[in-house]
Amino acid sequence: MASRFGYVIALVAAALAAPVAHAQGTSPEPTGVWQTQAGDAHVKISKCGGGICGVVVSLREPIDPMTGKPQVDNKNPNPSLATRPIIGLPLFSGMHPVAAGKWQGQIYNADDGGTYASSVTVTSESTLRVEGCVGALCGGETWTRVGR
């Protein structure tokens, strides 16, 4: 009886894993350059380790009109990071796959200097849903692929 039970568990596990493995092969990848919903930045997403990384590669307004210099991470509460340029800024940390076309980890928001629990989901070949949560409050936006 115990061996039959183990056999059934193995079959169920294989059946559950098979659609996910197949779906991962056919799901659009998040790698590439994406424009934020507001159109104010382009973010390059690439594979790194077993997950994904996202880095700001361009801004609609790369020069701060107040200083005449490149935009910096001036909302960051850490003074040693508040002078780093926004272009080149890493946005994702610990972003690991949780399902076909979906990653979870943390996202940095340069608009307020906060880091939030986040998920990134490929919703189509040309759209990406990026969500962040603070406690039970969640919000998100849809990013659009730039070129191909």
CSV table of N, CA and C in Angstrom, one decimal:
chain,number,residue,atom,x,y,z
A,1,MET,N,0.8,-1.2,0.0
A,1,MET,CA,0.0,0.0,0.0
A,1,MET,C,0.9,1.3,0.0
A,2,ALA,N,1.9,1.2,0.8
A,2,ALA,CA,2.8,2.4,0.9
A,2,ALA,C,3.5,2.7,-0.5
A,3,SER,N,3.9,1.7,-1.2
A,3,SER,CA,4.5,1.9,-2.5
A,3,SER,C,3.5,2.4,-3.5
A,4,ARG,N,2.3,1.9,-3.4
A,4,ARG,CA,1.2,2.4,-4.4
A,4,ARG,C,1.0,3.9,-4.1
A,5,PHE,N,0.9,4.3,-2.8
A,5,PHE,CA,0.7,5.7,-2.4
A,5,PHE,C,1.8,6.5,-3.0
A,6,GLY,N,3.1,6.1,-2.8
A,6,GLY,CA,4.2,6.8,-3.4
A,6,GLY,C,4.1,7.0,-4.9
A,7,TYR,N,3.7,5.9,-5.5
A,7,TYR,CA,3.6,6.0,-7.0
A,7,TYR,C,2.5,7.0,-7.4
A,8,VAL,N,1.4,7.1,-6.7
A,8,VAL,CA,0.3,8.0,-7.0
A,8,VAL,C,0.8,9.4,-6.8
A,9,ILE,N,1.6,9.7,-5.7
A,9,ILE,CA,2.1,11.0,-5.4
A,9,ILE,C,3.1,11.4,-6.6
A,10,ALA,N,3.9,10.5,-7.0
A,10,ALA,CA,4.9,10.7,-8.1
A,10,ALA,C,4.1,11.1,-9.3
A,11,LEU,N,3.1,10.4,-9.7
A,11,LEU,CA,2.3,10.7,-10.9
A,11,LEU,C,1.6,12.1,-10.8
A,12,VAL,N,1.1,12.4,-9.6
A,12,VAL,CA,0.4,13.7,-9.4
A,12,VAL,C,1.4,14.8,-9.6
A,13,ALA,N,2.6,14.6,-8.9
A,13,ALA,CA,3.6,15.6,-9.0
A,13,ALA,C,4.1,15.8,-10.4
A,14,ALA,N,4.3,14.7,-11.2
A,14,ALA,CA,4.7,14.9,-12.5
A,14,ALA,C,3.7,15.6,-13.4
A,15,ALA,N,2.4,15.2,-13.2
A,15,ALA,CA,1.3,15.9,-13.9
A,15,ALA,C,1.2,17.4,-13.6
A,16,LEU,N,1.4,17.7,-12.4
A,16,LEU,CA,1.4,19.2,-12.0
A,16,LEU,C,2.6,19.9,-12.6
A,17,ALA,N,3.7,19.3,-12.6
A,17,ALA,CA,4.9,19.9,-13.1
A,17,ALA,C,5.0,20.1,-14.6
A,18,ALA,N,4.4,19.1,-15.3
A,18,ALA,CA,4.5,19.1,-16.8
A,18,ALA,C,3.9,20.3,-17.4
A,19,PRO,N,2.7,20.8,-17.0
A,19,PRO,CA,2.1,22.0,-17.7
A,19,PRO,C,3.0,23.2,-17.4
A,20,VAL,N,3.5,23.3,-16.2
A,20,VAL,CA,4.4,24.5,-15.8
A,20,VAL,C,5.6,24.5,-16.7
A,21,ALA,N,6.3,23.3,-16.8
A,21,ALA,CA,7.5,23.2,-17.6
A,21,ALA,C,7.2,23.6,-19.0
A,22,HIS,N,6.1,23.1,-19.5
A,22,HIS,CA,5.7,23.4,-20.9
A,22,HIS,C,5.4,24.8,-21.1
A,23,ALA,N,4.7,25.4,-20.1
A,23,ALA,CA,4.3,26.8,-20.2
A,23,ALA,C,5.5,27.7,-20.2
A,24,GLN,N,6.5,27.4,-19.4
A,24,GLN,CA,7.7,28.2,-19.2
A,24,GLN,C,8.4,28.3,-20.6
A,25,GLY,N,8.4,27.2,-21.3
A,25,GLY,CA,9.0,27.2,-22.6
A,25,GLY,C,8.3,28.1,-23.6
A,26,THR,N,7.0,28.3,-23.5
A,26,THR,CA,6.2,29.0,-24.5
A,26,THR,C,5.9,30.4,-24.0
A,27,SER,N,6.1,30.8,-22.7
A,27,SER,CA,5.7,32.1,-22.2
A,27,SER,C,6.7,33.1,-22.8
A,28,PRO,N,6.2,34.3,-23.1
A,28,PRO,CA,7.1,35.4,-23.5
A,28,PRO,C,8.1,35.7,-22.4
A,29,GLU,N,9.3,36.0,-22.7
A,29,GLU,CA,10.3,36.4,-21.7
A,29,GLU,C,10.2,37.8,-21.4
A,30,PRO,N,10.6,38.2,-20.2
A,30,PRO,CA,10.6,39.6,-19.8
A,30,PRO,C,11.8,40.4,-20.3
A,31,THR,N,12.8,39.6,-20.8
A,31,THR,CA,14.1,40.3,-21.2
A,31,THR,C,13.8,41.3,-22.3
A,32,GLY,N,14.5,42.4,-22.2
A,32,GLY,CA,14.4,43.4,-23.2
A,32,GLY,C,14.3,44.8,-22.6
A,33,VAL,N,13.9,45.8,-23.4
A,33,VAL,CA,13.8,47.2,-22.9
A,33,VAL,C,12.3,47.5,-22.8
A,34,TRP,N,11.8,48.0,-21.7
A,34,TRP,CA,10.4,48.3,-21.4
A,34,TRP,C,10.3,49.8,-21.1
A,35,GLN,N,9.2,50.4,-21.5
A,35,GLN,CA,8.8,51.8,-21.2
A,35,GLN,C,7.8,51.7,-20.0
A,36,THR,N,8.0,52.5,-19.0
A,36,THR,CA,7.1,52.6,-17.9
A,36,THR,C,5.8,53.2,-18.4
A,37,GLN,N,4.7,52.9,-17.6
A,37,GLN,CA,3.4,53.4,-18.0
A,37,GLN,C,3.3,54.9,-18.3
A,38,ALA,N,4.0,55.7,-17.5
A,38,ALA,CA,4.0,57.1,-17.6
A,38,ALA,C,4.9,57.6,-18.8
A,39,GLY,N,5.7,56.7,-19.3
A,39,GLY,CA,6.6,57.0,-20.4
A,39,GLY,C,7.8,57.8,-20.0
A,40,ASP,N,8.1,57.9,-18.7
A,40,ASP,CA,9.2,58.7,-18.2
A,40,ASP,C,10.5,58.0,-18.1
A,41,ALA,N,10.5,56.6,-18.3
A,41,ALA,CA,11.8,55.9,-18.2
A,41,ALA,C,11.7,54.6,-19.1
A,42,HIS,N,12.9,54.2,-19.5
A,42,HIS,CA,13.0,52.9,-20.1
A,42,HIS,C,13.9,52.0,-19.2
A,43,VAL,N,13.4,50.8,-19.0
A,43,VAL,CA,14.1,49.8,-18.1
A,43,VAL,C,14.5,48.6,-18.9
A,44,LYS,N,15.8,48.2,-18.7
A,44,LYS,CA,16.3,47.0,-19.4
A,44,LYS,C,16.2,45.9,-18.4
A,45,ILE,N,15.5,44.8,-18.8
A,45,ILE,CA,15.3,43.6,-18.0
A,45,ILE,C,16.2,42.5,-18.6
A,46,SER,N,17.0,41.9,-17.8
A,46,SER,CA,17.8,40.8,-18.2
A,46,SER,C,17.8,39.7,-17.2
A,47,LYS,N,18.2,38.5,-17.7
A,47,LYS,CA,18.4,37.4,-16.7
A,47,LYS,C,19.6,37.6,-15.9
A,48,CYS,N,19.5,37.3,-14.6
A,48,CYS,CA,20.7,37.4,-13.8
A,48,CYS,C,20.5,36.3,-12.7
A,49,GLY,N,21.5,35.5,-12.5
A,49,GLY,CA,21.4,34.4,-11.6
A,49,GLY,C,20.2,33.5,-12.1
A,50,GLY,N,19.3,33.1,-11.1
A,50,GLY,CA,18.2,32.3,-11.5
A,50,GLY,C,16.9,33.2,-11.7
A,51,GLY,N,17.1,34.5,-11.7
A,51,GLY,CA,16.0,35.4,-11.8
A,51,GLY,C,16.1,36.5,-12.9
A,52,ILE,N,15.6,37.7,-12.6
A,52,ILE,CA,15.7,38.8,-13.5
A,52,ILE,C,16.2,40.0,-12.8
A,53,CYS,N,16.8,40.9,-13.5
A,53,CYS,CA,17.3,42.2,-13.0
A,53,CYS,C,16.7,43.3,-13.9
A,54,GLY,N,16.5,44.5,-13.4
A,54,GLY,CA,16.0,45.6,-14.2
A,54,GLY,C,16.8,46.8,-13.8
A,55,VAL,N,17.2,47.5,-14.9
A,55,VAL,CA,18.1,48.7,-14.7
A,55,VAL,C,17.5,49.8,-15.6
A,56,VAL,N,17.5,51.0,-15.0
A,56,VAL,CA,17.0,52.2,-15.8
A,56,VAL,C,18.1,52.5,-16.9
A,57,VAL,N,17.7,52.5,-18.1
A,57,VAL,CA,18.7,52.8,-19.2
A,57,VAL,C,18.5,54.2,-19.9
A,58,SER,N,17.3,54.8,-19.7
A,58,SER,CA,17.1,56.1,-20.2
A,58,SER,C,15.9,56.8,-19.5
A,59,LEU,N,15.9,58.1,-19.6
A,59,LEU,CA,14.8,58.9,-18.9
A,59,LEU,C,14.3,59.9,-20.0
A,60,ARG,N,13.1,60.2,-19.9
A,60,ARG,CA,12.5,61.3,-20.8
A,60,ARG,C,13.2,62.6,-20.5
A,61,GLU,N,13.5,62.9,-19.2
A,61,GLU,CA,14.2,64.1,-18.9
A,61,GLU,C,15.4,63.7,-18.1
A,62,PRO,N,16.5,63.4,-18.8
A,62,PRO,CA,17.7,62.9,-18.1
A,62,PRO,C,18.4,64.0,-17.3
A,63,ILE,N,18.2,65.3,-17.6
A,63,ILE,CA,18.8,66.4,-16.9
A,63,ILE,C,17.8,67.0,-16.0
A,64,ASP,N,18.3,67.2,-14.7
A,64,ASP,CA,17.5,67.8,-13.7
A,64,ASP,C,17.4,69.3,-14.0
A,65,PRO,N,16.2,69.9,-14.2
A,65,PRO,CA,16.1,71.3,-14.6
A,65,PRO,C,16.6,72.3,-13.5
A,66,MET,N,16.5,71.8,-12.2
A,66,MET,CA,17.0,72.6,-11.1
A,66,MET,C,18.5,72.7,-11.0
A,67,THR,N,19.2,71.7,-11.4
A,67,THR,CA,20.7,71.7,-11.2
A,67,THR,C,21.4,71.7,-12.6
A,68,GLY,N,20.7,71.4,-13.7
A,68,GLY,CA,21.4,71.3,-15.0
A,68,GLY,C,22.3,70.1,-15.1
A,69,LYS,N,22.2,69.2,-14.1
A,69,LYS,CA,23.0,68.0,-14.1
A,69,LYS,C,22.1,66.8,-14.3
A,70,PRO,N,22.8,65.6,-14.6
A,70,PRO,CA,21.9,64.4,-14.7
A,70,PRO,C,21.1,64.1,-13.4
A,71,GLN,N,19.9,63.5,-13.6
A,71,GLN,CA,19.0,63.2,-12.5
A,71,GLN,C,19.7,62.2,-11.6
A,72,VAL,N,19.5,62.4,-10.3
A,72,VAL,CA,20.1,61.5,-9.3
A,72,VAL,C,19.0,61.0,-8.4
A,73,ASP,N,19.3,60.0,-7.6
A,73,ASP,CA,18.4,59.3,-6.7
A,73,ASP,C,18.2,60.1,-5.4
A,74,ASN,N,17.8,61.4,-5.5
A,74,ASN,CA,17.8,62.3,-4.4
A,74,ASN,C,16.7,62.0,-3.4
A,75,LYS,N,15.8,61.1,-3.7
A,75,LYS,CA,14.7,60.7,-2.7
A,75,LYS,C,15.2,59.5,-1.8
A,76,ASN,N,16.3,59.0,-2.1
A,76,ASN,CA,16.8,57.8,-1.3
A,76,ASN,C,17.2,58.3,0.1
A,77,PRO,N,16.7,57.6,1.1
A,77,PRO,CA,17.0,58.0,2.5
A,77,PRO,C,18.4,57.8,2.9
A,78,ASN,N,19.2,57.0,2.2
A,78,ASN,CA,20.6,56.7,2.5
A,78,ASN,C,21.4,57.8,1.8
A,79,PRO,N,22.0,58.7,2.5
A,79,PRO,CA,22.8,59.8,1.9
A,79,PRO,C,23.9,59.4,1.0
A,80,SER,N,24.4,58.2,1.2
A,80,SER,CA,25.5,57.8,0.3
A,80,SER,C,25.0,57.3,-1.0
A,81,LEU,N,23.6,57.0,-1.1
A,81,LEU,CA,23.0,56.6,-2.4
A,81,LEU,C,22.3,57.7,-3.1
A,82,ALA,N,22.0,58.8,-2.4
A,82,ALA,CA,21.2,59.9,-2.9
A,82,ALA,C,21.8,60.6,-4.0
A,83,THR,N,23.1,60.4,-4.3
A,83,THR,CA,23.8,61.1,-5.4
A,83,THR,C,24.1,60.2,-6.6
A,84,ARG,N,23.6,59.0,-6.5
A,84,ARG,CA,23.9,58.1,-7.6
A,84,ARG,C,23.0,58.4,-8.8
A,85,PRO,N,23.4,58.3,-10.0
A,85,PRO,CA,22.6,58.6,-11.2
A,85,PRO,C,21.4,57.7,-11.3
A,86,ILE,N,20.3,58.2,-11.8
A,86,ILE,CA,19.1,57.4,-12.0
A,86,ILE,C,19.4,56.5,-13.2
A,87,ILE,N,20.0,57.0,-14.3
A,87,ILE,CA,20.4,56.1,-15.4
A,87,ILE,C,21.4,55.1,-14.9
A,88,GLY,N,21.1,53.9,-15.0
A,88,GLY,CA,22.0,52.8,-14.4
A,88,GLY,C,21.6,52.3,-13.1
A,89,LEU,N,20.5,52.9,-12.6
A,89,LEU,CA,20.0,52.5,-11.2
A,89,LEU,C,19.3,51.1,-11.3
A,90,PRO,N,19.7,50.2,-10.5
A,90,PRO,CA,19.0,48.9,-10.4
A,90,PRO,C,17.7,49.0,-9.7
A,91,LEU,N,16.6,48.5,-10.3
A,91,LEU,CA,15.3,48.6,-9.7
A,91,LEU,C,14.8,47.3,-9.0
A,92,PHE,N,15.2,46.1,-9.5
A,92,PHE,CA,14.8,44.9,-8.9
A,92,PHE,C,15.8,44.3,-8.0
A,93,SER,N,15.4,43.6,-7.0
A,93,SER,CA,16.3,42.8,-6.2
A,93,SER,C,15.6,41.5,-5.8
A,94,GLY,N,16.3,40.4,-5.8
A,94,GLY,CA,15.8,39.1,-5.4
A,94,GLY,C,14.6,38.7,-6.3
A,95,MET,N,14.5,39.1,-7.5
A,95,MET,CA,13.4,38.8,-8.4
A,95,MET,C,13.6,37.4,-9.0
A,96,HIS,N,12.8,36.4,-8.4
A,96,HIS,CA,12.9,35.0,-8.8
A,96,HIS,C,11.6,34.5,-9.4
A,97,PRO,N,11.7,33.5,-10.3
A,97,PRO,CA,10.5,33.0,-10.9
A,97,PRO,C,9.6,32.2,-9.9
A,98,VAL,N,8.3,32.5,-10.0
A,98,VAL,CA,7.3,31.8,-9.1
A,98,VAL,C,6.3,31.0,-9.9
A,99,ALA,N,6.2,31.3,-11.2
A,99,ALA,CA,5.3,30.6,-12.1
A,99,ALA,C,5.7,31.0,-13.5
A,100,ALA,N,5.1,30.3,-14.5
A,100,ALA,CA,5.4,30.6,-15.9
A,100,ALA,C,5.1,32.1,-16.2
A,101,GLY,N,6.1,32.9,-16.6
A,101,GLY,CA,5.9,34.3,-16.9
A,101,GLY,C,5.7,35.2,-15.7
A,102,LYS,N,6.0,34.7,-14.5
A,102,LYS,CA,5.9,35.6,-13.3
A,102,LYS,C,7.1,35.5,-12.4
A,103,TRP,N,7.5,36.6,-11.9
A,103,TRP,CA,8.6,36.7,-10.9
A,103,TRP,C,8.2,37.5,-9.7
A,104,GLN,N,8.8,37.2,-8.6
A,104,GLN,CA,8.5,38.0,-7.3
A,104,GLN,C,9.9,38.4,-6.7
A,105,GLY,N,9.8,39.5,-6.0
A,105,GLY,CA,11.0,39.9,-5.3
A,105,GLY,C,10.7,41.3,-4.8
A,106,GLN,N,11.7,42.2,-4.9
A,106,GLN,CA,11.5,43.6,-4.5
A,106,GLN,C,11.8,44.6,-5.6
A,107,ILE,N,11.1,45.7,-5.5
A,107,ILE,CA,11.3,46.8,-6.5
A,107,ILE,C,11.7,48.1,-5.8
A,108,TYR,N,12.6,48.8,-6.3
A,108,TYR,CA,13.0,50.1,-5.7
A,108,TYR,C,12.2,51.2,-6.5
A,109,ASN,N,11.6,52.1,-5.8
A,109,ASN,CA,10.9,53.2,-6.4
A,109,ASN,C,11.6,54.5,-6.2
A,110,ALA,N,12.3,55.0,-7.2
A,110,ALA,CA,13.1,56.2,-7.1
A,110,ALA,C,12.2,57.5,-6.8
A,111,ASP,N,10.9,57.4,-7.1
A,111,ASP,CA,10.0,58.5,-6.8
A,111,ASP,C,9.9,58.8,-5.3
A,112,ASP,N,10.0,57.8,-4.5
A,112,ASP,CA,9.9,58.0,-3.1
A,112,ASP,C,11.0,57.4,-2.2
A,113,GLY,N,12.0,56.8,-2.9
A,113,GLY,CA,13.1,56.2,-2.2
A,113,GLY,C,12.8,54.9,-1.4
A,114,GLY,N,11.6,54.3,-1.7
A,114,GLY,CA,11.2,53.1,-0.9
A,114,GLY,C,11.4,51.8,-1.8
A,115,THR,N,11.6,50.7,-1.1
A,115,THR,CA,11.7,49.4,-1.7
A,115,THR,C,10.5,48.6,-1.2
A,116,TYR,N,9.8,48.0,-2.2
A,116,TYR,CA,8.5,47.3,-1.9
A,116,TYR,C,8.5,45.9,-2.5
A,117,ALA,N,7.7,45.0,-1.8
A,117,ALA,CA,7.5,43.7,-2.3
A,117,ALA,C,6.8,43.9,-3.7
A,118,SER,N,7.3,43.0,-4.6
A,118,SER,CA,6.8,43.3,-6.0
A,118,SER,C,6.7,42.0,-6.8
A,119,SER,N,5.9,42.1,-7.8
A,119,SER,CA,5.8,41.0,-8.8
A,119,SER,C,5.8,41.6,-10.2
A,120,VAL,N,6.4,40.8,-11.1
A,120,VAL,CA,6.5,41.2,-12.5
A,120,VAL,C,5.9,40.0,-13.3
A,121,THR,N,4.9,40.3,-14.1
A,121,THR,CA,4.2,39.3,-14.9
A,121,THR,C,4.2,39.7,-16.4
A,122,VAL,N,4.6,38.8,-17.2
A,122,VAL,CA,4.5,39.0,-18.7
A,122,VAL,C,3.1,38.7,-19.1
A,123,THR,N,2.4,39.7,-19.5
A,123,THR,CA,1.0,39.6,-19.9
A,123,THR,C,0.7,39.3,-21.3
A,124,SER,N,1.7,39.7,-22.2
A,124,SER,CA,1.7,39.4,-23.6
A,124,SER,C,3.1,39.7,-24.1
A,125,GLU,N,3.4,39.5,-25.4
A,125,GLU,CA,4.7,39.7,-25.9
A,125,GLU,C,5.1,41.1,-25.8
A,126,SER,N,4.2,42.0,-25.7
A,126,SER,CA,4.5,43.5,-25.7
A,126,SER,C,4.1,44.2,-24.4
A,127,THR,N,3.6,43.5,-23.4
A,127,THR,CA,3.2,44.2,-22.1
A,127,THR,C,3.6,43.4,-20.9
A,128,LEU,N,4.0,44.1,-19.9
A,128,LEU,CA,4.5,43.6,-18.7
A,128,LEU,C,3.7,44.3,-17.5
A,129,ARG,N,3.2,43.5,-16.6
A,129,ARG,CA,2.5,44.1,-15.4
A,129,ARG,C,3.5,44.1,-14.3
A,130,VAL,N,3.8,45.3,-13.7
A,130,VAL,CA,4.7,45.5,-12.6
A,130,VAL,C,3.9,45.9,-11.4
A,131,GLU,N,3.9,45.2,-10.3
A,131,GLU,CA,3.1,45.5,-9.1
A,131,GLU,C,4.0,45.6,-7.9
A,132,GLY,N,3.6,46.5,-7.0
A,132,GLY,CA,4.3,46.6,-5.7
A,132,GLY,C,3.3,46.7,-4.6
A,133,CYS,N,3.7,46.3,-3.4
A,133,CYS,CA,2.8,46.3,-2.3
A,133,CYS,C,3.5,46.8,-1.0
A,134,VAL,N,2.8,47.6,-0.2
A,134,VAL,CA,3.2,48.0,1.1
A,134,VAL,C,2.1,47.4,2.0
A,135,GLY,N,2.4,46.4,2.8
A,135,GLY,CA,1.4,45.7,3.6
A,135,GLY,C,0.3,45.2,2.6
A,136,ALA,N,-1.0,45.5,2.9
A,136,ALA,CA,-2.1,45.1,2.1
A,136,ALA,C,-2.4,46.0,1.0
A,137,LEU,N,-1.8,47.1,0.9
A,137,LEU,CA,-2.0,48.1,-0.2
A,137,LEU,C,-1.1,47.8,-1.4
A,138,CYS,N,-1.7,47.5,-2.5
A,138,CYS,CA,-0.9,47.2,-3.7
A,138,CYS,C,-1.3,48.1,-4.9
A,139,GLY,N,-0.4,48.3,-5.7
A,139,GLY,CA,-0.7,49.1,-6.9
A,139,GLY,C,0.3,48.6,-8.0
A,140,GLY,N,0.0,49.0,-9.2
A,140,GLY,CA,0.8,48.6,-10.3
A,140,GLY,C,0.6,49.4,-11.6
A,141,GLU,N,1.4,49.0,-12.5
A,141,GLU,CA,1.3,49.6,-13.8
A,141,GLU,C,1.7,48.7,-14.9
A,142,THR,N,1.3,49.0,-16.1
A,142,THR,CA,1.6,48.2,-17.3
A,142,THR,C,2.8,48.8,-18.1
A,143,TRP,N,3.8,48.1,-18.3
A,143,TRP,CA,4.9,48.6,-19.1
A,143,TRP,C,4.8,48.0,-20.5
A,144,THR,N,5.3,48.8,-21.5
A,144,THR,CA,5.2,48.4,-22.9
A,144,THR,C,6.6,48.1,-23.4
A,145,ARG,N,6.8,47.0,-24.2
A,145,ARG,CA,8.1,46.7,-24.8
A,145,ARG,C,8.5,47.7,-25.8
A,146,VAL,N,9.8,48.1,-25.8
A,146,VAL,CA,10.3,49.1,-26.7
A,146,VAL,C,11.1,48.3,-27.8
A,147,GLY,N,10.6,48.4,-29.0
A,147,GLY,CA,11.3,47.7,-30.1
A,147,GLY,C,11.2,46.2,-29.9
A,148,ARG,N,12.0,45.5,-30.7
A,148,ARG,CA,12.1,44.0,-30.5
A,148,ARG,C,13.3,43.5,-31.1
